[in-house]
Coordinates of C-alpha atoms in Angstrom, one line a residue:
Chain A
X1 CA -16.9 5.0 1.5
X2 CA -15.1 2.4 3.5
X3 CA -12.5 0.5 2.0
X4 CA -12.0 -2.0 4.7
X5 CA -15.1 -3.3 6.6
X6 CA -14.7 -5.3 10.1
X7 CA -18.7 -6.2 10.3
X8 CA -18.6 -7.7 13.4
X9 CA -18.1 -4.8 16.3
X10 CA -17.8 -7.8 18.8
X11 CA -17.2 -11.2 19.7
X12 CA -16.8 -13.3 22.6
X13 CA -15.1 -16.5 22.7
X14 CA -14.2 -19.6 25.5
X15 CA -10.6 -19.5 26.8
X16 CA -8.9 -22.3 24.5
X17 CA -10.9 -22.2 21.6
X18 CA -10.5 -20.8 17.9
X19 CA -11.0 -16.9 17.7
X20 CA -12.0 -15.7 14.1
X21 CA -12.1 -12.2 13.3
X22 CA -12.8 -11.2 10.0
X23 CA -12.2 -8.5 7.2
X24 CA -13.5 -7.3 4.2
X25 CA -12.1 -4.7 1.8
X26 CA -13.3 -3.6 -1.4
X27 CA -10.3 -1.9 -2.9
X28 CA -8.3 -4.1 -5.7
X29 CA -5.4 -2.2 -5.6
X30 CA -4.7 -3.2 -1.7
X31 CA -1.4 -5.6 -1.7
X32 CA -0.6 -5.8 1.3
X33 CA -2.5 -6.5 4.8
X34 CA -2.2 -6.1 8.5
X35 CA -3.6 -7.0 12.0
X36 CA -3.2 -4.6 14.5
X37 CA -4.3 -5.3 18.4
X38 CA -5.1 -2.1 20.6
X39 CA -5.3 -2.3 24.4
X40 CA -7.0 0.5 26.1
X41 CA -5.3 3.3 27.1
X42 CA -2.7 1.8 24.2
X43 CA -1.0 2.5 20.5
X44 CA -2.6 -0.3 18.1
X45 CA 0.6 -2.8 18.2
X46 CA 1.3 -4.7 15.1
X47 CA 0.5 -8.5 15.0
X48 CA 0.6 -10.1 11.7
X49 CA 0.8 -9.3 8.1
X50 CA 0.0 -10.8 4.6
X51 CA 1.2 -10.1 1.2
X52 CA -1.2 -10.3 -1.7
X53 CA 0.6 -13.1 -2.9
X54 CA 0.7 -15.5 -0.6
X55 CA -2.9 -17.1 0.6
X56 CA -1.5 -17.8 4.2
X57 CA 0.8 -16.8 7.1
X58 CA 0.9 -18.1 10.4
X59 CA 3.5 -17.0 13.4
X60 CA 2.4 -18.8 16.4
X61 CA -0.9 -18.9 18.0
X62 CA -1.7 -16.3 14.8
X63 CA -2.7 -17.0 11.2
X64 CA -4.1 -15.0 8.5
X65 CA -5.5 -15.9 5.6
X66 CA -6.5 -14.0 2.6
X67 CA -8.5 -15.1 -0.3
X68 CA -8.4 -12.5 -2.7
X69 CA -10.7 -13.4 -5.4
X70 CA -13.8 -12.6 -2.4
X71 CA -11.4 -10.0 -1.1
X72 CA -11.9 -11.3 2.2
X73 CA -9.3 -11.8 5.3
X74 CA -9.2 -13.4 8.4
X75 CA -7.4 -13.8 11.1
X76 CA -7.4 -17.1 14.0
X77 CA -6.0 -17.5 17.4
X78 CA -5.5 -20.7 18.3
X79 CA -6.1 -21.2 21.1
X80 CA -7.4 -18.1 22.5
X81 CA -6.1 -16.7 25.7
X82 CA -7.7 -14.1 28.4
X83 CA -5.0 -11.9 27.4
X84 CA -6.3 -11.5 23.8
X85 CA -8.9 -9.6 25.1
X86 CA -8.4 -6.8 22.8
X87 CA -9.8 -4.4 19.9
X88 CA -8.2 -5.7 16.7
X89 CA -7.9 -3.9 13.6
X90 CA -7.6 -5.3 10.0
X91 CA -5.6 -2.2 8.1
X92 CA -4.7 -2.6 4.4
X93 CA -2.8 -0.7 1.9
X94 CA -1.4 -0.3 -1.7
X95 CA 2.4 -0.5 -2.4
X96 CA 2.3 2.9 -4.2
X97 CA 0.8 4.4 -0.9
X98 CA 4.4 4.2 1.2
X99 CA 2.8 3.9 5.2
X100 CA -0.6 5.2 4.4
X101 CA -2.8 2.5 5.8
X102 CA -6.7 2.2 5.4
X103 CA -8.2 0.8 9.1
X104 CA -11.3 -1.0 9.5
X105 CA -13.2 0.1 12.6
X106 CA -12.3 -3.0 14.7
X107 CA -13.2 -5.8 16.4
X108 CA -13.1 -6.4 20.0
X109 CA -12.3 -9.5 21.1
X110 CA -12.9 -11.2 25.0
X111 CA -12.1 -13.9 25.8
X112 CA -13.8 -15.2 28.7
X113 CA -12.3 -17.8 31.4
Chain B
X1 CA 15.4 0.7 22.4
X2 CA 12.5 3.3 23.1
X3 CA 9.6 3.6 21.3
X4 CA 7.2 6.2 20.2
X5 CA 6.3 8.6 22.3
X6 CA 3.6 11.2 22.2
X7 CA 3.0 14.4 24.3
X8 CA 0.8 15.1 25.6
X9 CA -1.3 12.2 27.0
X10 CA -4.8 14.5 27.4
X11 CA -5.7 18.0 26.3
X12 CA -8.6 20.1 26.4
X13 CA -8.9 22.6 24.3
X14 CA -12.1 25.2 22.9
X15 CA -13.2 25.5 19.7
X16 CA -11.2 27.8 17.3
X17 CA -8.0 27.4 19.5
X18 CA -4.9 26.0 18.0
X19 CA -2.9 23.1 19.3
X20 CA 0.1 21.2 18.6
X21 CA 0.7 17.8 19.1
X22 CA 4.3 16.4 19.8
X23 CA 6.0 12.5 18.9
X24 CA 9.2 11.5 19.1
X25 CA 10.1 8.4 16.9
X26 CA 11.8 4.8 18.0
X27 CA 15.1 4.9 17.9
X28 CA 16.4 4.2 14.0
X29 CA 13.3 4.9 12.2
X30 CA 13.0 7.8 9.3
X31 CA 8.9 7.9 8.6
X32 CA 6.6 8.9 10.9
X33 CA 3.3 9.7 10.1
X34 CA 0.1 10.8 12.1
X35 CA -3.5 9.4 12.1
X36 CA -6.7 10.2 13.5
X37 CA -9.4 7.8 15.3
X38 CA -12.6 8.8 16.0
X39 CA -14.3 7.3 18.8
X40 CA -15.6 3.8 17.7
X41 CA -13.9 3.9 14.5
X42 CA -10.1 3.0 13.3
X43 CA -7.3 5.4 12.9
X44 CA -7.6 7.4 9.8
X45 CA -4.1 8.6 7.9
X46 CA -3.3 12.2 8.0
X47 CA -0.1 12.6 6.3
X48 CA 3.2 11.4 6.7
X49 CA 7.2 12.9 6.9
X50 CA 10.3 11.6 5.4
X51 CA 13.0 13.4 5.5
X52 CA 11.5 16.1 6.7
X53 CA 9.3 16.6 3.9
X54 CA 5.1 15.7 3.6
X55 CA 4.9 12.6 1.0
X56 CA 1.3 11.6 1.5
X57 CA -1.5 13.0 2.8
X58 CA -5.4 11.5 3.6
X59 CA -8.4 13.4 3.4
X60 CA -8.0 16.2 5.9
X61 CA -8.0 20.0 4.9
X62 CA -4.9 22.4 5.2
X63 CA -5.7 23.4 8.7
X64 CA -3.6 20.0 9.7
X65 CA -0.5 20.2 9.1
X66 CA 3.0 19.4 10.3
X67 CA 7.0 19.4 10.6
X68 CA 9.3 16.8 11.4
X69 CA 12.6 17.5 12.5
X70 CA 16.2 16.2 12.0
X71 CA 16.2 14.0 15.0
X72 CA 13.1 12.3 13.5
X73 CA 10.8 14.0 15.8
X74 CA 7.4 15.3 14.6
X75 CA 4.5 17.8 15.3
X76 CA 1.1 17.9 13.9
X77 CA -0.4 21.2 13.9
X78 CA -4.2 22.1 14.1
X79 CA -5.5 25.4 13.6
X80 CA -9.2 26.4 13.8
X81 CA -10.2 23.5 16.4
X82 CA -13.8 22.4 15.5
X83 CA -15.7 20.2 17.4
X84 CA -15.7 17.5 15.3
X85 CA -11.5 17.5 15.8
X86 CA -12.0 15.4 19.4
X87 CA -10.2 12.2 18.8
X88 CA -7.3 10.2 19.6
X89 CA -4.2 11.1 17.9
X90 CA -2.0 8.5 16.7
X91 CA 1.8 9.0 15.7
X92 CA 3.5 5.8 13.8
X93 CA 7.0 5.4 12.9
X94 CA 8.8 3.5 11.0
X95 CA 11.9 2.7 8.7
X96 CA 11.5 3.3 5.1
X97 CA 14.3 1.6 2.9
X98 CA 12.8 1.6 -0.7
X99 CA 10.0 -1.2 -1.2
X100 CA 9.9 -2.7 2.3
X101 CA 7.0 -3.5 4.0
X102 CA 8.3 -3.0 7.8
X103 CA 5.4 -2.5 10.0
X104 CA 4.1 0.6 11.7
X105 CA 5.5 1.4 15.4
X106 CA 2.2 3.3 17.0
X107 CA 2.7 5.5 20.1
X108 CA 0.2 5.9 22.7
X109 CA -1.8 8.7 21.9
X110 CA -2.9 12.1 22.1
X111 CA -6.3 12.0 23.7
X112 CA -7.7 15.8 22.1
X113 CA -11.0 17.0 23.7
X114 CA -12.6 19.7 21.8
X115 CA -15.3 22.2 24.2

């Protein structure tokens, strides 16, 4: 049973365009979201984060929005570098869950020149 | 300020063998906790230490388990290696003051080969 879905295993996208991964989770009592990007060879290294209250959070290049009501997340880079070339996770979990967080199985992202 | 580290980087091991993973945590934080990933999936929780105590655990049976020391340190142990136990192994740490939603710090990995 997977709580948090990333349906897309891949995607490719032009150097200076908009990336758009997306997430999908089906647990209502998840408050709180997080992307993670994983290089190989690599720890995933934190990104950008959401609280279920909010609808929006940008820092930088990065934003992610959440709509909760279709319990749907995403997350753009604009605009997208080679360096963003990456495996990026959508992780979510529940405030009465301390740092257990519930992964999707990724995306990975290249961004070609 | 150093990060998390994990030893070691690769291990092969045979099935039924026990093995013991090592992580030390980045400088400050209190939590650490341990996760899982499959290949071509994302990390999965195991459990997690504060103050040297367990105070969550995911779905993984008593043969995991695991200490964490008073310098923050951690080891997760695995008895009875099964096939199925080749993964990457992922410490996190981070600093856990009440109702805060600091991030997780991830080490490198333990890449764990089961024959």
């Amino acid at each position: 049973d997977q709580q948090v879905k990333q349906n897309s295993p891949s995607l490719s996208v032009q150097e200076g365009r908009i990336s758009i991964l997306n997430c999908d989770y089906t647990n209502s009592m998840f408050d709180y979201f997080l992307w993670y990007k994983k290089y190989p060879a690599e720890g995933p290294t934190f990104l950008i984060s959401i609280s279920s209250i909010k609808d929006k959070n940008e820092d930088g290049r990065f934003t992610v929005f959440l709509n909760k009501s279709a319990k749907h997340l995403s997350l753009h880079i604009v605009p997208s570098q080679p360096g963003d070339s990456a495996v990026y996770f959508c992780a979510a979990r529940t405030s009465g869950s301390a740092r257990q967080l519930t992964f999707g199985s990724g995306t990975q992202l290249t961004v070609l020149p | 300020e150093t990060g998390v580290t994990q030893s070691p980087t690769h291990l092969i091991k045979t099935r039924g063998q026990q093995v013991t993973l090592r992580c030390s945590s980045q400088s400050g934080h209190n939590t650490v906790s341990w996760y899982q990933q499959a290949l071509g999936q994302g990390p999965q929780f195991i459990f997690q230490y504060y103050r040297e105590e367990e105070n969550g655990r995911g779905n993984f049976p008593p043969r995991f388990s695991g200490l964490q020391f008073p310098n923050y340190s951690s080891e997760l142990n695995v008895n009875a290696l099964e096939l199925d136990d080749s993964a990457l192994y992922l410490c996190a740490s981070s600093i856990d003051r009440g109702r805060n939603n600091s991030p997780l710090h991830f080490g490198n990995g333990t890449r764990l080969t089961v024959t």
